[in-house]
Amino acid sequence: MSLQPLLLLFFALCAGGAAAALFFDDRRILPLIGWLGSIASLTMLALGALGIAGRSLSVELWSLPQLGVLTLCIDSLSGLFLCVSALVFLPVSLYSVGYLRHYLGLFSMRSLCACYFGLLSSVVLVLTAADATSFLVSWELMSILGYLLVNYQRRGAEDAGPGYMMLTIGEAGFVAVILAFLVLARSSNDMSFAGLRVAGLSLAIPARWAVFILSFFDFGVKAGLVPFNRWLSKAHPVAPANVSAFLSGALLNLGVYGIARFNLDLAPVTTAGPGLIVLVIGTISALVGILYANRENDMKTMLAESSIENMGIVTAGLGAGMVFYSLHAPSLAGIAFIAAFYHMTNHSVYKSLLFFGAGSVDAAMGTRDMDRLGGLIKFLPWTAAFFLVGALSISALPPFNGFVSEWLTLQTLLQSAALQSAGVKVVFALCGAVLALTAALAVTCFVKVYAMSFLGMSRSNGHQHNGPVHGSMKIAMGFSAALCLLLGILPTYVIPVLDRPVSTLVQTRTTDVLVPAFFRASREHGPLPPAFVSEFHDLGAQVGHRILPGPGLVVLHRGGPANPVVFAMSTSYMMVVLALLLGAAFLFVYWWAARRMSRVWKPVWAGGLRPLLPELTYTATGFSNPVRVTFSAIFHPTEVEDSSETVAQHFRMAIRRTVEEVHVLDRIFYRPIHVGVTKVAAGLARMHHGRLNAYVAYVLLSLLAVLLLGRYL
Amino acid sequence: MLSLAETAAQAERNWPGQVQGWVDRRRPVLELTCNAVGALPQVARWLVSDLDQRLAGLIVDEHKDEWEVRYLFFLQHQQGWTHLIVRPPLQKSTLPSITPETHAADWHEREIEDMFGITFEGHPLLGDFVLHDDLWQEAVAPMRRAFDPRAALEERKPDLEWRPRRIVEGPGAFVMPVGPVFSGATESVHFLLETVGEDVIRAFPRLFYKFRGIEKIAEGKSIDDCLLLAERFAATTAFAHAWAFCQAVEAVCRVRVPRRAQLLRILIAELERFRHHVGVIHEICESTSLAVAASQAAVLEEELLRTCGALTGHRYLFGLAIPGGVSQDLADSACLHAIEDCRRILDQLLELDQMLRYSSSFLDRIEGVGIVPPQQAQEFGLVGPIARASGVAGDLRKAQPYSGYDQFSFEVPVENEGDGFARLRILIAEAAQAVSIMNQVPKMLEAGKVSEPFKPQAGAALGWAEAPRGAAFHWLRLNPEGLVRRFRLITPSFVNWHGFHLAAENFAFQDFPIILATFGLSVAENDR
Amino acid sequence: MQIRQWVLRGLQTGIKTTRYPGAEEQAPGVSPGIPPSLSKVNEDQVARLVEICPTDAIRFENGQLLVDRRRCVHCFRCSRDSVGRLGWEAGYEWAQVAEGAKSPAWPTGFQKSLYIRVVDAGDCGACLAEVKQLNNPYYNMHRLGFFLTPTPRNADILLVVGPVTDQMRKPLEETYEAMPTPKIVMAVGACALSGGVFGPSIFSGAGVASLLPVDIEVPGAPPPPLAILHALLVAAGRKPPVTRVAVPVRQVQSEKFA
């Protein structure tokens, strides 16, 4: 099937959706968003799938003077990102139908619809742009539309702050990426990606570094990496839940796309330096993100910080891959990139699921503060169930998808033993340790969210329950949850798919290295040695190959001579065993035991205290206090108020204790810059004292300076 | 240091017409009768801060037309008692509270309010003390003579909406409830620990789950039956309380206790003190999970219990103290054998102490933890080893000697840090002093009778003893038939639980059981 | 340095554990003894004994002196009185099965190890202290498979001490309700069996039987650790209980507070 008609269909749908906003009223727009959005996403998915499958497309649009020909092109890398974005936009479109009902009458649906379809098309444009100009134009379009959607529910000028911050820092990055393109295309006039690739081959080292740093700045901002990610945790709480879902699920990935495109395609890395920087920054982002996620009581802010953590892990994987690639270990690089892209896919799916859950809770209860929720599993059973799937996935627990990608990422970092350079190995080891720490902190964080919001006693007494959750929201959540499970238990089918774009980047096929085809080998005793086959005979190869398509069910890697370590994992088998165990337990309890024993429901044991009141149970702040105390060097809390109201010297009537914390990035990075810039500005302001004579003198001095410069250059 | 007569004169000068003093040189007791209740807080404050007296407690009695409210003070370093008495008419049941100036009266006034219905104006926190609001309504006043239990039970109105009072305001603050049924085998007490997650910001113990109404049950009983009540309400220090009660009876009925009985009483009391302190040391080691030390201390405790059992027939020394002496004579050889056992056990205890002082993991958990500042120990009126660990020196055996204690030479150890380690050191030092007193007994023992018969008379008197946990006071009033008309118990645990929160606050949760163990308090002794 | 010292110290102390139930424990001071349930006494003793007992535990019927051990508070007045002179029995095996409780067919599965939830319902401290002594090296109930547990959810035995004060009624009920069946309720001490010297009154109950169905009764004030151990062995079916002497329930003495 040809890609061109699909592309046209996609843009037609988006245009139709945006135009329909003008003609339909608010009420009817919702199903429109749902239907058109879903079909457009399916089209995007088809485009992406075909792109990965190897069909390529190149469409030339207009030819602009001085800026070259605007081209759109789909290759396997774009195809992958198109698929992932589609997997997010599809449930978002469905979810919006139910979720936006709460906004009817309060805000304009038309502008939302128009912006939504505009954003959809701008994402596709970014991903398919094949020359610098169209890339930059669509990037800017995407930023502006993102800003508009984030600021959708602002009530006044003061609410616009977070979105404005996002836009501003995005624009700063935009300037950087323009410069990056310019440096890359220094001598040639050809701004298309093909031309840039050619230019990239002959770049000098300083220019290479300049391109890397400038592009990494912009894409780091977009992906939410330290130290430029303060906008993310501020933008998410003010945006509606469906906007947050695709902000985290699709827009952050564009940063990853940019890093991959620049450093692996246009100007491939030749030294280990850039890779190490990417790796380290990714690791630090992961740590800072999850630490602050532990501290948050607002569900959406917490999910935003967690997005920073996950993007950090993805970036770390990319960085590791870049290092391997530059040190001529292409198969290891391939594994690293597969791990990074797998994690990015997983993150998109489970983060959007989690945001859907947070949005449902917000719509039903009117609050997202964990300290005021509790016991929601009774009111919102489906949301609770799907949120649990999301929480298990993000905590990297088998058999869900988070487990597979985190496992792969950590294994990748261990592969540094195959390299020669000791410095690189040390950095890899440290980053691996920190990433393991973040995995543990992620579990703490999500246990807290789930337990405080859905389990336990209700702190809100069931008030403000705004009716049941709309069916479309449940369908959207169910879709994402099912996807989490599938991506988790079928890694051996996902990896070959991911390998297509990766193999174009590293010029080596990694599938055979990661997913040995022992089903096929068992059939043919083909390329694998018989000893190997007999070892894994008991893993069901002799049965599996008759029933199941595909290479095998185990993700397996045998190291090379420098690092002869085998690592293996199979969530597919884990799922089978889990299902058998759970099924057996279920049968045992409900068939055998239930007949012989009676079940009685008793209230929870509270030391003989009746009744147990909600204020006597743990709060979210209390639960995460140990993390705060352990990492207090990073959090650096300062006590603002510690006062008590006392009567008659010894009777305390009230004790007040509030603690203030300044974000570590603000403390280390932004505040010093702010202070420095203010000082410099204050210094410079001394020049503006209003005396005309001085200004004339300035003019004279500038003239002299220009003349001197012209003389000597 | 004023004498009692000088104190009386000074008081009459400061509050002319409002206060009258009368000194009973025999006991020696100064009775200051306050005619105008308005002067009450100032007189109390003057006694405590200017004359360095300590408030023991309040004793309330209901007569036909008037209340008799007696504030009991004693001197810390010389013999003498001051009773500050007011007699308001029965209809007027309001008194000014002395708590704002003398904080040691806090819990005494709360208990009187719950039990008698007397309101103390100016006390910020009356109610929900002895009778819990989720079981009883306010103003039940069960100690009144006209109290009808059947009617009270029928009209009982529990407050179903009762919630614990929270004072911590801050994001994420919550209350962590502990008990009343908790841990392996602990006494029933409910703690409400307010926290934001790591530190206990406020610790509030909710006591009186074990309230048995001893003072009410005792009314109308014979001396023998009341002796059982006095002995059994806090049985881990049974002998000390029985002894205090016997001294009260002996004071009312003017009985001279035979010399041999006095010495045997001292021997038994010090044996009980030794055993009690070893028990608390065992609890401390247990709470810090130092298993070998806990086992060692448990071995010593059981050996002491067996020594008590072999010497007197009962492991907890029940049935030994009777008014007039002791109920059975103990052979000299048996006493020597018991003292030898105690010497051996003390040696092992001191070895254990040496080993504990070198266990840094153990010291980490009790040193600097659970600090009761000396200033507040004084203001809250704490007594016993806990107070002595916070620099409040004071021991009834020295200040108000009884039963011949002034003929024994012993020290009263005092420490100043007020933390758990200081309390441990005090316990060990006091255990050593107890054995040293026991060693001095055989030399003084002579043959003779061990009890003196007597006839019950009407009258009222105070009996006291330095129980292992601190100063215990028993006030007894007998009617002309020799039956108990009013029995008032002021126990050291009641006074010390008042100050428990000072130690427990601002330390982590994990330190809480350890602080509880280092205090070694008894809930039964507090709850009566 | 310290760890080695502690280990050596422990080894030096040796084995202190009693051989009971393998052999009788003879050491002095392990038990105060208890009056015999039935005995023959002289006429002059009878009146004196009945009068002197403060809790009405002693009665004279059909030419025999009956002692309701559940009411005996170990005041020793009957044994030390010059006229009464009631001889006490040494020993410590006093646990009996309560009237109406199922025995000897205790629930199956209780023979091996038992988890005990101890509830203090107003006890003076002595019974609780004796229960705590069961964990010390001299008695070491762990070797027999008995453990204390802080949660009633996995407890087999509810061991109650104290006369059940008014304010502990609800927590005790809650604990009983929170325990899954099958469960055994053990009332330990004179207070738990009859209210002791404190009850019954408006504030203090007449023992555990007024609130919960009691299975095993352990008299004594307090019963020494060996007596409680015997009771636990009875619950585990490893030792026979003492035959109950039928002593009809007595009118309470202090009616004005009932």
PDB file of N, CA and C in Angstrom, chain B residues 130 132 156 182-183 187-188 208-210 214 217 224 228 232 235 296 298 301-303 306 312-316 318-319 327-328 351 358-359 524, chain C residues 2 6 9 13 29-30 32 54 73-74 77 80 117 120 122-124 129-130 132-133 136 138-139 150 165-168 198 203 221-222 225 256:
ATOM      1  N   VAL B 130     -10.267  10.988  83.729  1.00  0.00           N
ATOM      2  CA  VAL B 130     -10.414   9.644  84.295  1.00  0.00           C
ATOM      3  C   VAL B 130     -11.552   8.907  83.599  1.00  0.00           C
ATOM      4  N   HIS B 132     -13.556   8.506  80.489  1.00  0.00           N
ATOM      5  CA  HIS B 132     -13.396   8.878  79.089  1.00  0.00           C
ATOM      6  C   HIS B 132     -14.702   9.380  78.505  1.00  0.00           C
ATOM      7  N   ARG B 156     -26.272   6.793  81.517  1.00  0.00           N
ATOM      8  CA  ARG B 156     -24.969   6.996  80.864  1.00  0.00           C
ATOM      9  C   ARG B 156     -25.144   7.404  79.412  1.00  0.00           C
ATOM     10  N   PHE B 182      -1.684  -3.499  72.474  1.00  0.00           N
ATOM     11  CA  PHE B 182      -0.582  -3.408  71.513  1.00  0.00           C
ATOM     12  C   PHE B 182       0.573  -4.251  71.997  1.00  0.00           C
ATOM     13  N   SER B 183       1.520  -4.469  71.157  1.00  0.00           N
ATOM     14  CA  SER B 183       2.761  -5.158  71.494  1.00  0.00           C
ATOM     15  C   SER B 183       2.482  -6.568  72.017  1.00  0.00           C
ATOM     16  N   GLU B 187       0.946  -3.293  79.407  1.00  0.00           N
ATOM     17  CA  GLU B 187      -0.245  -2.783  80.073  1.00  0.00           C
ATOM     18  C   GLU B 187      -1.078  -1.978  79.096  1.00  0.00           C
ATOM     19  N   SER B 188      -2.364  -1.899  79.384  1.00  0.00           N
ATOM     20  CA  SER B 188      -3.274  -1.239  78.452  1.00  0.00           C
ATOM     21  C   SER B 188      -3.233   0.259  78.643  1.00  0.00           C
ATOM     22  N   PHE B 208      -6.099   5.615  82.233  1.00  0.00           N
ATOM     23  CA  PHE B 208      -7.326   5.271  82.956  1.00  0.00           C
ATOM     24  C   PHE B 208      -8.202   4.262  82.230  1.00  0.00           C
ATOM     25  N   TYR B 209      -7.621   3.511  81.313  1.00  0.00           N
ATOM     26  CA  TYR B 209      -8.367   2.367  80.793  1.00  0.00           C
ATOM     27  C   TYR B 209      -8.489   1.303  81.866  1.00  0.00           C
ATOM     28  N   LYS B 210      -7.571   1.325  82.852  1.00  0.00           N
ATOM     29  CA  LYS B 210      -7.589   0.311  83.903  1.00  0.00           C
ATOM     30  C   LYS B 210      -8.138   0.880  85.200  1.00  0.00           C
ATOM     31  N   ILE B 214     -10.568   2.475  93.043  1.00  0.00           N
ATOM     32  CA  ILE B 214     -10.125   1.993  94.362  1.00  0.00           C
ATOM     33  C   ILE B 214     -10.641   2.881  95.475  1.00  0.00           C
ATOM     34  N   ILE B 217     -14.306   2.205  96.136  1.00  0.00           N
ATOM     35  CA  ILE B 217     -14.588   0.880  96.705  1.00  0.00           C
ATOM     36  C   ILE B 217     -14.178   0.828  98.165  1.00  0.00           C
ATOM     37  N   ASP B 224      -8.659  -4.133 107.384  1.00  0.00           N
ATOM     38  CA  ASP B 224      -8.049  -5.311 106.745  1.00  0.00           C
ATOM     39  C   ASP B 224      -8.402  -5.379 105.276  1.00  0.00           C
ATOM     40  N   LEU B 228      -5.959  -4.818 101.753  1.00  0.00           N
ATOM     41  CA  LEU B 228      -5.849  -5.613 100.515  1.00  0.00           C
ATOM     42  C   LEU B 228      -5.896  -4.712  99.281  1.00  0.00           C
ATOM     43  N   ARG B 232      -2.903  -4.390  96.611  1.00  0.00           N
ATOM     44  CA  ARG B 232      -3.073  -5.082  95.338  1.00  0.00           C
ATOM     45  C   ARG B 232      -3.267  -4.182  94.137  1.00  0.00           C
ATOM     46  N   ALA B 235       0.560  -4.169  92.018  1.00  0.00           N
ATOM     47  CA  ALA B 235       1.211  -5.253  92.732  1.00  0.00           C
ATOM     48  C   ALA B 235       2.696  -5.380  92.471  1.00  0.00           C
ATOM     49  N   GLN B 296      20.124 -11.830  80.226  1.00  0.00           N
ATOM     50  CA  GLN B 296      20.877 -11.774  81.481  1.00  0.00           C
ATOM     51  C   GLN B 296      20.061 -11.082  82.559  1.00  0.00           C
ATOM     52  N   ALA B 298      16.876 -10.749  82.659  1.00  0.00           N
ATOM     53  CA  ALA B 298      15.705 -11.557  82.993  1.00  0.00           C
ATOM     54  C   ALA B 298      16.064 -12.667  83.968  1.00  0.00           C
ATOM     55  N   GLU B 301      16.249 -11.115  87.323  1.00  0.00           N
ATOM     56  CA  GLU B 301      14.932 -10.783  87.853  1.00  0.00           C
ATOM     57  C   GLU B 301      14.243 -12.025  88.397  1.00  0.00           C
ATOM     58  N   GLU B 302      14.321 -13.111  87.655  1.00  0.00           N
ATOM     59  CA  GLU B 302      13.664 -14.337  88.121  1.00  0.00           C
ATOM     60  C   GLU B 302      14.328 -14.837  89.404  1.00  0.00           C
ATOM     61  N   GLU B 303      15.646 -14.690  89.476  1.00  0.00           N
ATOM     62  CA  GLU B 303      16.313 -15.134  90.706  1.00  0.00           C
ATOM     63  C   GLU B 303      15.857 -14.305  91.891  1.00  0.00           C
ATOM     64  N   ARG B 306      12.439 -15.423  92.924  1.00  0.00           N
ATOM     65  CA  ARG B 306      12.500 -16.670  93.691  1.00  0.00           C
ATOM     66  C   ARG B 306      13.026 -16.426  95.088  1.00  0.00           C
ATOM     67  N   THR B 312       9.642 -15.021 101.825  1.00  0.00           N
ATOM     68  CA  THR B 312       8.378 -14.593 102.416  1.00  0.00           C
ATOM     69  C   THR B 312       7.197 -15.462 102.025  1.00  0.00           C
ATOM     70  N   GLY B 313       7.384 -16.387 101.091  1.00  0.00           N
ATOM     71  CA  GLY B 313       6.267 -17.235 100.692  1.00  0.00           C
ATOM     72  C   GLY B 313       5.535 -16.733  99.452  1.00  0.00           C
ATOM     73  N   HIS B 314       5.756 -15.476  99.046  1.00  0.00           N
ATOM     74  CA  HIS B 314       5.081 -14.985  97.852  1.00  0.00           C
ATOM     75  C   HIS B 314       6.085 -14.205  97.021  1.00  0.00           C
ATOM     76  N   ARG B 315       6.083 -14.429  95.724  1.00  0.00           N
ATOM     77  CA  ARG B 315       7.082 -13.807  94.861  1.00  0.00           C
ATOM     78  C   ARG B 315       6.963 -12.290  94.826  1.00  0.00           C
ATOM     79  N   TYR B 316       5.745 -11.785  94.978  1.00  0.00           N
ATOM     80  CA  TYR B 316       5.576 -10.340  94.937  1.00  0.00           C
ATOM     81  C   TYR B 316       5.327  -9.762  96.320  1.00  0.00           C
ATOM     82  N   PHE B 318       3.207 -10.325  98.705  1.00  0.00           N
ATOM     83  CA  PHE B 318       1.848 -10.054  99.179  1.00  0.00           C
ATOM     84  C   PHE B 318       1.685 -10.537 100.604  1.00  0.00           C
ATOM     85  N   GLY B 319       0.778  -9.908 101.303  1.00  0.00           N
ATOM     86  CA  GLY B 319       0.336 -10.422 102.599  1.00  0.00           C
ATOM     87  C   GLY B 319       1.357 -10.289 103.708  1.00  0.00           C
ATOM     88  N   SER B 327       3.237  -9.670 109.076  1.00  0.00           N
ATOM     89  CA  SER B 327       2.319 -10.757 109.397  1.00  0.00           C
ATOM     90  C   SER B 327       3.038 -12.010 109.843  1.00  0.00           C
ATOM     91  N   GLN B 328       4.313 -12.174 109.482  1.00  0.00           N
ATOM     92  CA  GLN B 328       5.019 -13.350 109.964  1.00  0.00           C
ATOM     93  C   GLN B 328       6.467 -12.979 110.223  1.00  0.00           C
ATOM     94  N   GLU B 351      28.370  -6.354  86.780  1.00  0.00           N
ATOM     95  CA  GLU B 351      29.120  -6.813  85.600  1.00  0.00           C
ATOM     96  C   GLU B 351      28.348  -6.524  84.334  1.00  0.00           C
ATOM     97  N   TYR B 358      29.990  -0.492  77.543  1.00  0.00           N
ATOM     98  CA  TYR B 358      30.891  -0.593  76.398  1.00  0.00           C
ATOM     99  C   TYR B 358      30.185  -1.019  75.131  1.00  0.00           C
ATOM    100  N   SER B 359      28.888  -1.163  75.187  1.00  0.00           N
ATOM    101  CA  SER B 359      28.155  -1.539  73.972  1.00  0.00           C
ATOM    102  C   SER B 359      27.663  -0.279  73.297  1.00  0.00           C
ATOM    103  N   ALA B 524      -1.040   0.534  86.036  1.00  0.00           N
ATOM    104  CA  ALA B 524      -1.954   0.141  87.107  1.00  0.00           C
ATOM    105  C   ALA B 524      -1.804   1.076  88.295  1.00  0.00           C
TER     106      ALA B 524
ATOM    107  N   GLN C   2      32.625  -5.990  71.502  1.00  0.00           N
ATOM    108  CA  GLN C   2      31.481  -6.206  72.383  1.00  0.00           C
ATOM    109  C   GLN C   2      30.757  -7.494  72.045  1.00  0.00           C
ATOM    110  N   TRP C   6      29.621 -10.503  74.645  1.00  0.00           N
ATOM    111  CA  TRP C   6      28.268 -10.939  74.923  1.00  0.00           C
ATOM    112  C   TRP C   6      28.124 -12.439  74.697  1.00  0.00           C
ATOM    113  N   ARG C   9      29.664 -14.238  77.533  1.00  0.00           N
ATOM    114  CA  ARG C   9      28.848 -14.073  78.725  1.00  0.00           C
ATOM    115  C   ARG C   9      27.669 -15.028  78.703  1.00  0.00           C
ATOM    116  N   THR C  13      26.901 -18.153  81.355  1.00  0.00           N
ATOM    117  CA  THR C  13      25.725 -18.251  82.214  1.00  0.00           C
ATOM    118  C   THR C  13      25.127 -19.654  82.187  1.00  0.00           C
ATOM    119  N   GLY C  29      10.781 -20.920  95.870  1.00  0.00           N
ATOM    120  CA  GLY C  29      10.342 -19.605  95.397  1.00  0.00           C
ATOM    121  C   GLY C  29       9.679 -19.612  94.043  1.00  0.00           C
ATOM    122  N   VAL C  30       9.417 -20.793  93.480  1.00  0.00           N
ATOM    123  CA  VAL C  30       8.770 -20.776  92.165  1.00  0.00           C
ATOM    124  C   VAL C  30       7.269 -20.677  92.280  1.00  0.00           C
ATOM    125  N   PRO C  32       3.865 -19.827  95.226  1.00  0.00           N
ATOM    126  CA  PRO C  32       3.441 -19.592  96.604  1.00  0.00           C
ATOM    127  C   PRO C  32       2.571 -20.702  97.164  1.00  0.00           C
ATOM    128  N   PRO C  54     -11.107 -12.862 103.041  1.00  0.00           N
ATOM    129  CA  PRO C  54     -11.672 -11.581 102.611  1.00  0.00           C
ATOM    130  C   PRO C  54     -12.490 -11.668 101.336  1.00  0.00           C
ATOM    131  N   VAL C  73      -7.088 -14.927  96.735  1.00  0.00           N
ATOM    132  CA  VAL C  73      -6.166 -13.863  96.329  1.00  0.00           C
ATOM    133  C   VAL C  73      -4.814 -13.976  97.019  1.00  0.00           C
ATOM    134  N   HIS C  74      -4.483 -15.142  97.560  1.00  0.00           N
ATOM    135  CA  HIS C  74      -3.158 -15.359  98.151  1.00  0.00           C
ATOM    136  C   HIS C  74      -2.828 -14.332  99.210  1.00  0.00           C
ATOM    137  N   ARG C  77      -4.013 -15.216 104.851  1.00  0.00           N
ATOM    138  CA  ARG C  77      -4.583 -15.082 106.197  1.00  0.00           C
ATOM    139  C   ARG C  77      -5.044 -16.425 106.736  1.00  0.00           C
ATOM    140  N   ARG C  80      -1.839 -18.338 107.876  1.00  0.00           N
ATOM    141  CA  ARG C  80      -1.034 -17.771 108.947  1.00  0.00           C
ATOM    142  C   ARG C  80      -1.832 -17.529 110.220  1.00  0.00           C
ATOM    143  N   ARG C 117      -2.329 -14.064  72.339  1.00  0.00           N
ATOM    144  CA  ARG C 117      -2.523 -12.616  72.403  1.00  0.00           C
ATOM    145  C   ARG C 117      -2.909 -12.314  73.844  1.00  0.00           C
ATOM    146  N   ASP C 120      -4.467  -7.007  78.683  1.00  0.00           N
ATOM    147  CA  ASP C 120      -4.493  -6.540  80.061  1.00  0.00           C
ATOM    148  C   ASP C 120      -5.790  -5.781  80.260  1.00  0.00           C
ATOM    149  N   GLY C 122      -7.105  -4.503  83.004  1.00  0.00           N
ATOM    150  CA  GLY C 122      -7.169  -3.837  84.286  1.00  0.00           C
ATOM    151  C   GLY C 122      -6.374  -4.543  85.374  1.00  0.00           C
ATOM    152  N   ASP C 123      -5.389  -5.327  84.970  1.00  0.00           N
ATOM    153  CA  ASP C 123      -4.692  -6.115  85.979  1.00  0.00           C
ATOM    154  C   ASP C 123      -3.707  -5.258  86.771  1.00  0.00           C
ATOM    155  N   CYS C 124      -3.357  -5.730  87.978  1.00  0.00           N
ATOM    156  CA  CYS C 124      -2.537  -4.923  88.880  1.00  0.00           C
ATOM    157  C   CYS C 124      -1.098  -4.866  88.434  1.00  0.00           C
ATOM    158  N   ALA C 129       3.234  -9.440  84.804  1.00  0.00           N
ATOM    159  CA  ALA C 129       4.673  -9.646  84.973  1.00  0.00           C
ATOM    160  C   ALA C 129       4.990 -11.139  84.933  1.00  0.00           C
ATOM    161  N   GLU C 130       4.136 -11.973  85.514  1.00  0.00           N
ATOM    162  CA  GLU C 130       4.392 -13.414  85.486  1.00  0.00           C
ATOM    163  C   GLU C 130       4.276 -13.953  84.075  1.00  0.00           C
ATOM    164  N   LYS C 132       5.023 -12.274  81.445  1.00  0.00           N
ATOM    165  CA  LYS C 132       6.251 -11.847  80.763  1.00  0.00           C
ATOM    166  C   LYS C 132       7.444 -12.694  81.177  1.00  0.00           C
ATOM    167  N   GLN C 133       7.420 -13.245  82.416  1.00  0.00           N
ATOM    168  CA  GLN C 133       8.537 -14.090  82.838  1.00  0.00           C
ATOM    169  C   GLN C 133       8.617 -15.354  82.005  1.00  0.00           C
ATOM    170  N   ASN C 136      11.502 -15.468  79.743  1.00  0.00           N
ATOM    171  CA  ASN C 136      12.880 -15.347  80.213  1.00  0.00           C
ATOM    172  C   ASN C 136      13.533 -16.723  80.236  1.00  0.00           C
ATOM    173  N   TYR C 138      14.583 -18.731  82.313  1.00  0.00           N
ATOM    174  CA  TYR C 138      14.236 -19.771  83.274  1.00  0.00           C
ATOM    175  C   TYR C 138      13.062 -20.613  82.806  1.00  0.00           C
ATOM    176  N   TYR C 139      12.135 -20.009  82.102  1.00  0.00           N
ATOM    177  CA  TYR C 139      10.964 -20.782  81.688  1.00  0.00           C
ATOM    178  C   TYR C 139      10.924 -21.010  80.192  1.00  0.00           C
ATOM    179  N   PRO C 150       1.692  -9.809  68.600  1.00  0.00           N
ATOM    180  CA  PRO C 150       1.057  -8.511  68.767  1.00  0.00           C
ATOM    181  C   PRO C 150      -0.250  -8.359  68.002  1.00  0.00           C
ATOM    182  N   THR C 165     -12.033  -4.020  83.528  1.00  0.00           N
ATOM    183  CA  THR C 165     -12.568  -2.734  83.939  1.00  0.00           C
ATOM    184  C   THR C 165     -13.560  -2.244  82.888  1.00  0.00           C
ATOM    185  N   ASP C 166     -14.380  -1.322  83.322  1.00  0.00           N
ATOM    186  CA  ASP C 166     -15.434  -0.812  82.456  1.00  0.00           C
ATOM    187  C   ASP C 166     -14.851  -0.233  81.173  1.00  0.00           C
ATOM    188  N   GLN C 167     -13.741   0.481  81.274  1.00  0.00           N
ATOM    189  CA  GLN C 167     -13.218   1.160  80.089  1.00  0.00           C
ATOM    190  C   GLN C 167     -12.407   0.229  79.202  1.00  0.00           C
ATOM    191  N   MET C 168     -12.138  -0.989  79.668  1.00  0.00           N
ATOM    192  CA  MET C 168     -11.442  -1.950  78.812  1.00  0.00           C
ATOM    193  C   MET C 168     -12.391  -2.962  78.212  1.00  0.00           C
ATOM    194  N   PHE C 198     -11.373  -6.220  93.710  1.00  0.00           N
ATOM    195  CA  PHE C 198     -11.846  -4.959  93.158  1.00  0.00           C
ATOM    196  C   PHE C 198     -13.284  -4.985  92.706  1.00  0.00           C
ATOM    197  N   PHE C 203     -17.098   0.269  88.066  1.00  0.00           N
ATOM    198  CA  PHE C 203     -15.894   0.517  87.271  1.00  0.00           C
ATOM    199  C   PHE C 203     -15.130  -0.752  86.941  1.00  0.00           C
ATOM    200  N   ALA C 221      -2.900 -15.523  92.599  1.00  0.00           N
ATOM    201  CA  ALA C 221      -2.785 -14.067  92.610  1.00  0.00           C
ATOM    202  C   ALA C 221      -1.354 -13.693  92.930  1.00  0.00           C
ATOM    203  N   PRO C 222      -0.477 -13.607  91.968  1.00  0.00           N
ATOM    204  CA  PRO C 222      -0.697 -14.092  90.618  1.00  0.00           C
ATOM    205  C   PRO C 222      -0.311 -15.560  90.482  1.00  0.00           C
ATOM    206  N   PRO C 225       4.663 -18.379  86.919  1.00  0.00           N
ATOM    207  CA  PRO C 225       4.840 -18.725  85.507  1.00  0.00           C
ATOM    208  C   PRO C 225       4.619 -20.206  85.227  1.00  0.00           C
ATOM    209  N   LYS C 256     -23.696  -3.172  96.479  1.00  0.00           N
ATOM    210  CA  LYS C 256     -24.121  -1.804  96.231  1.00  0.00           C
ATOM    211  C   LYS C 256     -23.533  -1.242  94.944  1.00  0.00           C
TER     212      LYS C 256
END
